[in-house]
Short mmCIF file of C-alpha atoms in Angstrom, two decimals:
data_model
loop_
_atom_site.label_atom_id
_atom_site.label_comp_id
_atom_site.label_asym_id
_atom_site.label_seq_id
_atom_site.Cartn_x
_atom_site.Cartn_y
_atom_site.Cartn_z
CA UNK A 3 -2.24 20.96 44.23
CA UNK A 4 1.38 20.79 42.85
CA UNK A 5 0.81 19.22 39.44
CA UNK A 6 3.31 17.40 37.43
CA UNK A 7 2.55 18.10 33.80
CA UNK A 8 4.50 16.49 31.30
CA UNK A 9 4.47 18.81 28.56
CA UNK A 10 4.70 23.25 28.98
CA UNK A 11 2.77 23.55 25.97
CA UNK A 12 -0.02 21.13 28.33
CA UNK A 13 0.74 23.12 31.00
CA UNK A 14 0.00 26.49 29.21
CA UNK A 15 -3.00 25.59 27.25
CA UNK A 16 -4.42 24.31 30.76
CA UNK A 17 -3.47 27.77 32.57
CA UNK A 18 -5.10 29.69 29.64
CA UNK A 19 -8.57 27.78 30.07
CA UNK A 20 -8.56 28.04 33.85
CA UNK A 21 -8.25 31.34 33.62
CA UNK A 22 -12.11 31.40 32.59
CA UNK A 23 -14.57 32.01 35.60
CA UNK A 24 -15.72 28.66 37.00
CA UNK A 25 -13.26 26.52 35.32
CA UNK A 26 -10.93 24.71 37.59
CA UNK A 27 -7.50 22.80 36.93
CA UNK A 28 -9.22 19.40 36.61
CA UNK A 29 -11.62 20.58 33.80
CA UNK A 30 -9.21 22.62 31.98
CA UNK A 31 -6.85 19.66 31.86
CA UNK A 32 -10.16 17.44 30.44
CA UNK A 33 -10.74 20.44 27.77
CA UNK A 34 -7.23 20.32 26.71
CA UNK A 35 -6.59 16.68 26.39
CA UNK A 36 -9.93 16.47 24.03
CA UNK A 37 -9.09 19.29 21.85
CA UNK A 38 -5.79 17.00 21.79
CA UNK A 39 -7.56 14.44 20.00
CA UNK A 40 -9.42 16.50 17.55
CA UNK A 41 -8.38 17.10 14.19
CA UNK A 42 -5.80 20.23 13.83
CA UNK A 43 -8.45 22.08 11.27
CA UNK A 44 -10.77 22.01 14.03
CA UNK A 45 -8.44 23.11 17.11
CA UNK A 46 -7.45 26.02 14.37
CA UNK A 47 -11.24 26.83 13.88
CA UNK A 48 -11.63 26.75 17.90
CA UNK A 49 -8.82 29.66 17.83
CA UNK A 50 -9.28 31.30 14.81
CA UNK A 51 -13.10 31.58 16.06
CA UNK A 52 -12.08 33.22 19.70
CA UNK A 53 -9.46 35.86 17.86
CA UNK A 54 -11.88 36.91 15.57
CA UNK A 55 -14.61 37.27 17.95
CA UNK A 56 -12.39 39.53 19.97
CA UNK A 57 -10.71 41.03 17.18
CA UNK A 58 -14.13 41.78 14.97
CA UNK A 59 -17.25 41.73 17.02
CA UNK A 60 -18.53 45.30 17.85
CA UNK A 61 -20.82 47.00 20.26
CA UNK A 62 -23.75 48.88 18.75
CA UNK A 63 -23.37 52.43 18.69
CA UNK A 64 -26.50 52.80 19.61
CA UNK A 65 -27.63 50.60 22.23
CA UNK A 66 -24.47 49.05 23.21
CA UNK A 67 -25.37 45.73 22.47
CA UNK A 68 -23.16 43.64 20.57
CA UNK A 69 -23.51 43.59 17.07
CA UNK A 70 -21.79 42.62 14.10
CA UNK A 71 -22.62 46.11 12.30
CA UNK A 72 -22.45 49.42 13.49
CA UNK A 73 -25.97 49.37 14.67
CA UNK A 74 -27.19 46.04 16.05
CA UNK A 75 -30.19 44.58 14.21
CA UNK A 76 -32.45 45.21 16.84
CA UNK A 77 -32.21 49.04 16.68
CA UNK A 78 -32.31 48.62 12.80
CA UNK A 79 -35.32 46.17 12.75
CA UNK A 80 -38.39 47.38 10.58
CA UNK A 81 -40.74 45.50 13.13
CA UNK A 82 -39.50 46.93 16.63
CA UNK A 83 -41.79 49.70 18.72
CA UNK A 84 -38.77 52.40 18.52
CA UNK A 85 -40.75 54.49 21.24
CA UNK A 86 -39.67 52.07 24.27
CA UNK A 87 -36.61 51.36 25.46
CA UNK A 88 -35.50 48.86 28.39
CA UNK A 89 -32.84 49.18 30.27
CA UNK A 90 -30.66 45.98 31.20
CA UNK A 91 -27.41 44.99 32.80
CA UNK A 92 -25.69 43.02 29.95
CA UNK A 93 -25.90 41.25 26.86
CA UNK A 94 -27.13 38.29 28.48
CA UNK A 95 -30.02 40.13 29.55
CA UNK A 96 -31.03 41.24 26.32
CA UNK A 97 -31.07 37.56 24.46
CA UNK A 98 -33.03 35.93 27.95
CA UNK A 99 -35.55 39.34 27.49
CA UNK A 100 -35.82 38.27 23.47
CA UNK A 101 -36.29 34.61 24.22
CA UNK A 102 -39.51 35.38 26.12
CA UNK A 103 -40.86 36.77 22.58
CA UNK A 104 -42.58 39.12 24.62
CA UNK A 105 -40.81 42.73 23.95
CA UNK A 106 -40.66 43.99 20.50
CA UNK A 107 -39.14 47.68 21.70
CA UNK A 108 -35.58 48.59 22.02
CA UNK A 109 -32.66 47.85 24.42
CA UNK A 110 -30.50 49.84 25.99
CA UNK A 111 -27.31 47.91 27.54
CA UNK A 112 -25.71 49.67 30.76
CA UNK A 113 -22.41 47.43 30.69
CA UNK A 114 -22.56 47.27 34.59
CA UNK A 115 -25.07 48.52 37.40
CA UNK A 116 -23.71 51.26 39.83
CA UNK A 117 -21.70 49.55 42.48
CA UNK A 118 -19.57 51.44 44.82
CA UNK A 119 -17.82 48.28 46.49
CA UNK A 120 -16.52 47.36 42.98
CA UNK A 121 -15.48 50.55 42.05
CA UNK A 122 -18.34 51.02 39.47
CA UNK A 123 -19.64 54.44 39.80
CA UNK A 124 -22.55 55.94 37.41
CA UNK A 125 -19.54 57.37 34.92
CA UNK A 126 -18.79 53.90 34.23
CA UNK A 127 -21.84 52.46 32.67
CA UNK A 128 -23.82 53.82 29.72
CA UNK A 129 -26.11 56.14 31.81
CA UNK A 130 -25.48 59.17 29.70
CA UNK A 131 -25.73 57.88 26.22
CA UNK A 132 -29.33 56.83 27.35
CA UNK A 133 -30.11 60.27 28.62
CA UNK A 134 -28.98 61.09 25.14
CA UNK A 135 -31.32 59.20 23.27
CA UNK A 136 -34.29 60.03 24.64
CA UNK A 137 -35.43 63.45 22.82
CA UNK A 138 -33.81 62.47 19.67
CA UNK A 139 -35.57 58.98 19.06
CA UNK A 140 -38.81 60.71 20.65
CA UNK A 141 -38.37 58.04 23.11
CA UNK A 142 -41.94 57.64 25.27
CA UNK A 143 -41.28 54.96 28.08
CA UNK A 144 -38.14 53.52 29.60
CA UNK A 145 -38.38 50.01 31.49
CA UNK A 146 -36.30 49.31 33.78
CA UNK A 147 -35.06 45.64 33.98
CA UNK A 148 -32.12 45.34 36.21
CA UNK A 149 -31.54 43.06 39.23
CA UNK A 150 -33.34 43.12 42.51
CA UNK A 151 -30.24 43.98 44.19
CA UNK A 152 -29.82 46.69 46.20
CA UNK A 153 -26.88 47.58 43.22
CA UNK A 154 -29.93 47.83 41.00
CA UNK A 155 -32.00 49.67 42.78
CA UNK A 156 -29.57 52.29 43.08
CA UNK A 157 -28.77 52.16 39.36
CA UNK A 158 -32.89 52.40 39.10
CA UNK A 159 -33.15 55.50 41.54
CA UNK A 160 -30.09 56.97 39.79
CA UNK A 161 -31.51 56.27 36.40
CA UNK A 162 -34.82 57.52 37.21
CA UNK A 163 -33.64 60.89 38.70
CA UNK A 164 -31.80 61.36 35.77
CA UNK A 165 -34.44 60.91 33.23
CA UNK A 166 -36.85 63.13 35.05
CA UNK A 167 -36.45 66.46 33.02
CA UNK A 168 -36.84 64.78 29.76
CA UNK A 169 -40.58 64.08 31.13
CA UNK A 170 -40.13 60.25 29.71
CA UNK A 171 -42.48 57.59 31.33
CA UNK A 172 -40.39 55.75 33.51
CA UNK A 173 -41.30 51.97 34.46
CA UNK A 174 -40.18 48.52 36.05
CA UNK A 175 -40.50 44.96 35.07
CA UNK A 176 -42.86 43.41 37.64
CA UNK A 177 -41.73 41.55 40.87
CA UNK A 178 -43.74 38.89 42.21
CA UNK A 179 -44.43 35.11 42.57
CA UNK A 180 -42.61 33.28 39.51
CA UNK A 181 -45.26 31.65 37.45
CA UNK A 182 -45.38 28.04 38.89
CA UNK A 183 -44.54 29.05 42.16
CA UNK A 184 -45.97 28.18 45.39
CA UNK A 185 -47.22 30.50 47.91
CA UNK A 186 -45.74 28.68 50.61
CA UNK A 187 -42.26 28.67 49.41
CA UNK A 188 -41.97 32.27 48.40
CA UNK A 189 -39.70 34.80 50.38
CA UNK A 190 -41.46 37.39 52.13
CA UNK A 191 -39.79 40.37 50.45
CA UNK A 192 -41.36 38.89 47.30
CA UNK A 193 -44.38 37.97 48.20
CA UNK A 194 -44.81 41.31 50.21
CA UNK A 195 -44.00 43.12 46.75
CA UNK A 196 -46.57 40.78 44.93
CA UNK A 197 -49.45 41.93 47.14
CA UNK A 198 -48.85 45.77 47.22
CA UNK A 199 -48.15 45.67 43.14
CA UNK A 200 -51.39 43.39 42.67
CA UNK A 201 -52.86 43.89 39.30
CA UNK A 202 -56.53 43.81 38.32
CA UNK A 203 -57.95 40.04 37.67
CA UNK A 204 -58.57 39.80 34.02
CA UNK A 205 -60.65 36.22 32.31
CA UNK B 287 -33.55 26.84 23.67
CA UNK B 288 -34.09 28.96 21.15
CA UNK B 289 -31.08 31.58 21.41
CA UNK B 290 -30.86 34.60 19.41
CA UNK B 291 -27.35 35.81 19.40
CA UNK B 292 -27.43 39.03 18.34
CA UNK B 293 -23.79 38.46 16.49
CA UNK B 294 -22.87 35.65 14.37
CA UNK B 295 -18.95 35.74 15.76
CA UNK B 296 -20.22 35.43 18.95
CA UNK B 297 -22.70 32.45 18.24
CA UNK B 298 -19.75 30.45 16.39
CA UNK B 299 -17.49 31.17 19.78
CA UNK B 300 -20.30 30.01 21.90
CA UNK B 301 -20.56 26.82 19.42
CA UNK B 302 -17.06 26.38 19.69
CA UNK B 303 -17.02 26.35 23.74
CA UNK B 304 -19.89 24.17 23.94
CA UNK B 305 -18.68 21.42 21.73
CA UNK B 306 -15.91 20.73 24.93
CA UNK B 307 -17.30 18.15 26.82
CA UNK B 308 -19.13 18.92 29.83
CA UNK B 309 -20.02 22.34 28.66
CA UNK B 310 -23.41 23.73 27.97
CA UNK B 311 -24.30 26.83 25.66
CA UNK B 312 -25.08 28.91 28.92
CA UNK B 313 -21.35 28.33 30.46
CA UNK B 314 -20.04 28.90 26.81
CA UNK B 315 -21.74 32.00 26.77
CA UNK B 316 -20.33 33.15 30.22
CA UNK B 317 -16.70 32.19 28.93
CA UNK B 318 -16.99 34.12 25.16
CA UNK B 319 -18.56 37.15 26.97
CA UNK B 320 -15.81 37.16 29.47
CA UNK B 321 -12.67 36.50 26.67
CA UNK B 322 -14.32 39.73 24.80
CA UNK B 323 -13.78 41.97 28.18
CA UNK B 324 -10.07 40.60 27.93
CA UNK B 325 -7.23 42.50 26.63
CA UNK B 326 -6.98 41.79 22.61
CA UNK B 327 -3.31 40.30 22.99
CA UNK B 328 -4.54 37.82 25.93
CA UNK B 329 -6.95 36.61 23.75
CA UNK B 330 -4.84 36.00 20.84
CA UNK B 331 -2.43 34.37 23.33
CA UNK B 332 -5.45 32.09 24.27
CA UNK B 333 -5.96 31.25 20.72
CA UNK B 334 -1.98 30.70 20.03
CA UNK B 335 -1.67 28.48 22.91
CA UNK B 336 -4.37 26.04 21.57
CA UNK B 337 -3.17 26.22 18.43
CA UNK B 338 0.61 25.34 19.08
CA UNK B 339 -0.62 22.51 21.60
CA UNK B 340 -2.42 21.11 18.49
CA UNK B 341 0.46 21.65 16.45
CA UNK B 342 3.40 21.00 18.61
CA UNK B 343 2.61 18.66 21.59
CA UNK B 344 4.38 15.26 20.85
CA UNK B 345 3.77 11.99 22.32
CA UNK B 346 6.72 9.78 23.76
CA UNK B 347 8.45 7.55 21.40
CA UNK B 348 8.97 5.22 24.46
CA UNK B 349 5.71 5.15 27.38
CA UNK B 350 3.15 7.53 24.61
CA UNK B 351 3.03 10.16 27.66
CA UNK B 352 2.52 13.58 26.62
CA UNK B 353 5.70 15.26 25.96
CA UNK B 354 7.74 18.17 24.20
CA UNK B 355 10.48 16.00 23.12
CA UNK B 356 10.56 12.80 21.40
CA UNK B 357 11.19 11.04 24.98
CA UNK B 358 9.65 12.37 27.67
CA UNK B 359 11.51 13.54 30.97
CA UNK B 360 10.11 10.57 32.62
CA UNK B 361 11.50 8.07 30.23
CA UNK B 362 14.89 10.01 30.18
CA UNK B 363 14.88 10.90 33.78
CA UNK B 364 18.56 9.87 35.41
CA UNK B 365 16.82 9.11 38.83
CA UNK B 366 13.83 6.81 37.40
CA UNK B 367 13.82 3.15 38.06
CA UNK B 368 14.05 1.60 34.28
CA UNK B 369 13.26 -1.80 35.46
CA UNK B 370 9.87 -1.00 36.63
CA UNK B 371 6.82 0.13 34.14
CA UNK B 372 3.40 1.25 35.67
CA UNK B 373 0.69 0.69 32.92
CA UNK B 374 -1.92 3.52 32.99
CA UNK B 375 -4.90 4.16 31.04
CA UNK B 376 -4.33 7.53 30.22
CA UNK B 377 -2.21 10.66 30.45
CA UNK B 378 -4.02 12.10 33.59
CA UNK B 379 -3.37 8.86 35.35
CA UNK B 380 0.54 9.27 35.07
CA UNK B 381 -0.05 12.88 36.46
CA UNK B 382 -2.28 11.55 39.19
CA UNK B 383 0.20 8.71 40.14
CA UNK B 384 3.29 11.25 39.83
CA UNK B 385 1.46 13.63 42.42
CA UNK B 386 1.66 10.65 45.13
CA UNK B 387 5.54 11.21 45.20
CA UNK B 388 5.42 7.60 45.56
CA UNK B 389 6.24 6.23 42.25
CA UNK B 390 10.09 6.13 40.16
CA UNK B 391 9.81 3.80 38.09
CA UNK B 392 8.43 4.21 34.22
CA UNK B 393 5.22 4.17 32.66
CA UNK B 394 3.30 2.98 29.32
CA UNK B 395 0.36 5.10 28.62
CA UNK B 396 -2.09 2.70 27.00
CA UNK B 397 -4.67 5.20 25.10
CA UNK B 398 -7.49 3.72 26.13
CA UNK B 399 -9.03 0.52 27.55
CA UNK B 400 -10.38 -2.44 25.64
CA UNK B 401 -14.00 -1.77 25.16
CA UNK B 402 -15.93 -4.20 22.69
CA UNK B 403 -19.02 -1.66 23.47
CA UNK B 404 -16.94 1.17 22.12
CA UNK B 405 -15.36 -0.59 19.36
CA UNK B 406 -11.62 -0.14 21.18
CA UNK B 407 -9.74 -3.78 20.77
CA UNK B 408 -6.54 -5.35 21.52
CA UNK B 409 -4.86 -3.61 17.89
CA UNK B 410 -6.00 -0.03 19.36
CA UNK B 411 -4.47 1.03 22.29
CA UNK B 412 -0.55 0.36 22.82
CA UNK B 413 -0.44 -3.27 23.92
CA UNK B 414 2.00 -4.15 21.30
CA UNK B 415 4.60 -1.94 22.27
CA UNK B 416 4.24 -2.53 25.64
CA UNK B 417 5.44 -6.38 25.09
CA UNK B 418 8.26 -5.08 22.92
CA UNK B 419 9.80 -3.02 25.82
CA UNK B 420 10.02 -5.92 28.34
CA UNK B 421 13.31 -7.66 26.45
CA UNK B 422 15.30 -4.66 24.92
CA UNK B 423 14.68 -2.06 28.17
CA UNK B 424 15.16 -5.74 30.42
CA UNK B 425 12.06 -4.65 32.57
CA UNK B 426 11.33 -6.98 35.28
CA UNK B 427 7.87 -5.88 36.54
CA UNK B 428 4.93 -4.36 35.36
CA UNK B 429 2.49 -2.97 37.49
CA UNK B 430 -1.48 -2.74 36.25
CA UNK B 431 -2.69 0.60 37.11
CA UNK B 432 -6.09 0.03 34.88
CA UNK B 433 -9.73 1.34 36.30
CA UNK B 434 -11.76 -1.41 38.22
CA UNK B 435 -14.08 -2.10 35.63
CA UNK B 436 -14.84 -5.16 33.66
CA UNK B 437 -12.89 -3.08 30.83
CA UNK B 438 -10.13 -2.54 33.22
CA UNK B 439 -10.31 -6.22 34.22
CA UNK B 440 -10.35 -7.40 30.60
CA UNK B 441 -7.18 -5.62 29.93
CA UNK B 442 -5.32 -6.57 32.71
CA UNK B 443 -6.33 -10.37 31.77
CA UNK B 444 -5.36 -9.41 28.08
CA UNK B 445 -2.22 -7.87 29.13
CA UNK B 446 -1.02 -10.44 31.28
CA UNK B 447 -1.71 -13.35 28.94
CA UNK B 448 0.69 -11.18 26.37
CA UNK B 449 3.50 -11.08 28.88
CA UNK B 450 3.72 -14.66 30.05
CA UNK B 451 5.90 -15.75 27.53
CA UNK B 452 8.27 -12.50 28.74
CA UNK B 453 8.69 -14.19 32.19
CA UNK B 454 8.14 -10.45 33.73
CA UNK B 455 6.79 -10.15 37.08
CA UNK B 456 3.20 -8.81 36.48
CA UNK B 457 1.66 -6.83 39.61
CA UNK B 458 -1.39 -4.71 40.04
CA UNK B 459 -2.36 -2.16 42.14
CA UNK B 460 -3.81 -2.82 45.64
CA UNK B 461 -7.44 -2.87 45.86
CA UNK B 462 -8.75 -2.05 49.38
CA UNK B 463 -10.55 0.60 51.78
CA UNK B 464 -9.70 3.73 51.08
CA UNK B 465 -7.66 5.82 53.05
CA UNK B 466 -9.95 7.71 55.73
CA UNK B 467 -12.27 5.71 54.77
CA UNK B 468 -14.93 4.08 56.99
CA UNK B 469 -15.73 0.42 56.73
CA UNK B 470 -19.55 0.60 57.38
CA UNK B 471 -19.92 2.86 54.51
CA UNK B 472 -17.19 0.63 52.23
CA UNK B 473 -19.16 -1.27 49.08
CA UNK B 474 -19.19 -5.14 49.76
CA UNK B 475 -17.04 -5.71 46.35
CA UNK B 476 -14.08 -3.83 48.15
CA UNK B 477 -14.80 -4.65 51.66
CA UNK B 478 -14.63 -8.44 50.61
CA UNK B 479 -10.91 -7.82 48.24
CA UNK B 480 -9.51 -6.06 51.02
CA UNK B 481 -10.06 -8.53 52.96
CA UNK B 482 -8.70 -11.15 50.68
CA UNK B 483 -5.85 -9.23 49.84
CA UNK B 484 -5.05 -8.28 53.07
CA UNK B 485 -1.46 -7.56 53.62
CA UNK B 486 0.86 -8.21 57.17
CA UNK B 487 0.37 -5.94 59.89
CA UNK B 488 3.85 -3.84 60.37
CA UNK B 489 4.36 -1.47 62.91
#
């Protein structure tokens, strides 16, 4: 599409928006024209919010989650179980697990998973810092909550090997039929795993 | 969804992005986390581009299209037919018609169409300024290119009435079966119009 933008400023703003993942040039143009109709102060607030985000946001020194302070509210929370660490790939995963309200332990954000295809090795993610947390923090259990992909499995295995010497208990989140899911429509791999990893029936 | 954002700055940036039309909080979060991974200078450039857009973009004094100058490149273009004006609802429509490469006249951007339901009356759109252009610019034809909706038809009719005294020729873009469209799947209204407004067959 050979777009003729009537203004260079408009074109630059469209270029910026369409650099975002999953945003095409049509959507970008719609965003830009919408912003043009807003108050100057509102657009300034939008722009300043992005600048402040990039310049001022920090990553928790302990778990590498996004934070406004040096240590995030979860790591410094009084009501958290400090002996359990849940290992996740990224910040969204922390938010997703927090939303369940079912987990009260700490987290460790790897910032990626091992993926030779993408050139991401064990040194590119926060595994060393995880291993270094175990003894000083007296961590008793590490829960692996990584994606069920080849990369996730590889990373799980690598972390498991690295943690073996520490004596910490390593578990992984349950794989099985989704709550509300029909047996008939569950894929064979998941269904197979759900039978192998069956749990005791409790009423 | 009761999201617990780990950082206030993150939450503010997500709020800003999700204020854009058609952007949900999940997409907004994805955008924000992507920006966090970019260089500081790139994020600053993004933010500055939005500010400059809002503060510096102007609207062409003649046709009300977006422009970097007081008069837009189309209105001041040497190769344009200055006696024909195409009336459109918004800036996107100008870009879309320019992309066809089939039109060399001028434009007039109304900035909306008459829509009593949305409280938009004839005074809220650029009709007066269109009428005032006809005589001084010696315009011979006004082409109405508004959407085929009740609001578009109302606006077409209103503009036609306002232009009657000027003696300018008023036309509207052809409605009919889309190029590549199947007769079988064309809606009755469009197909009916395409028969009523049939054109002479030329080889």
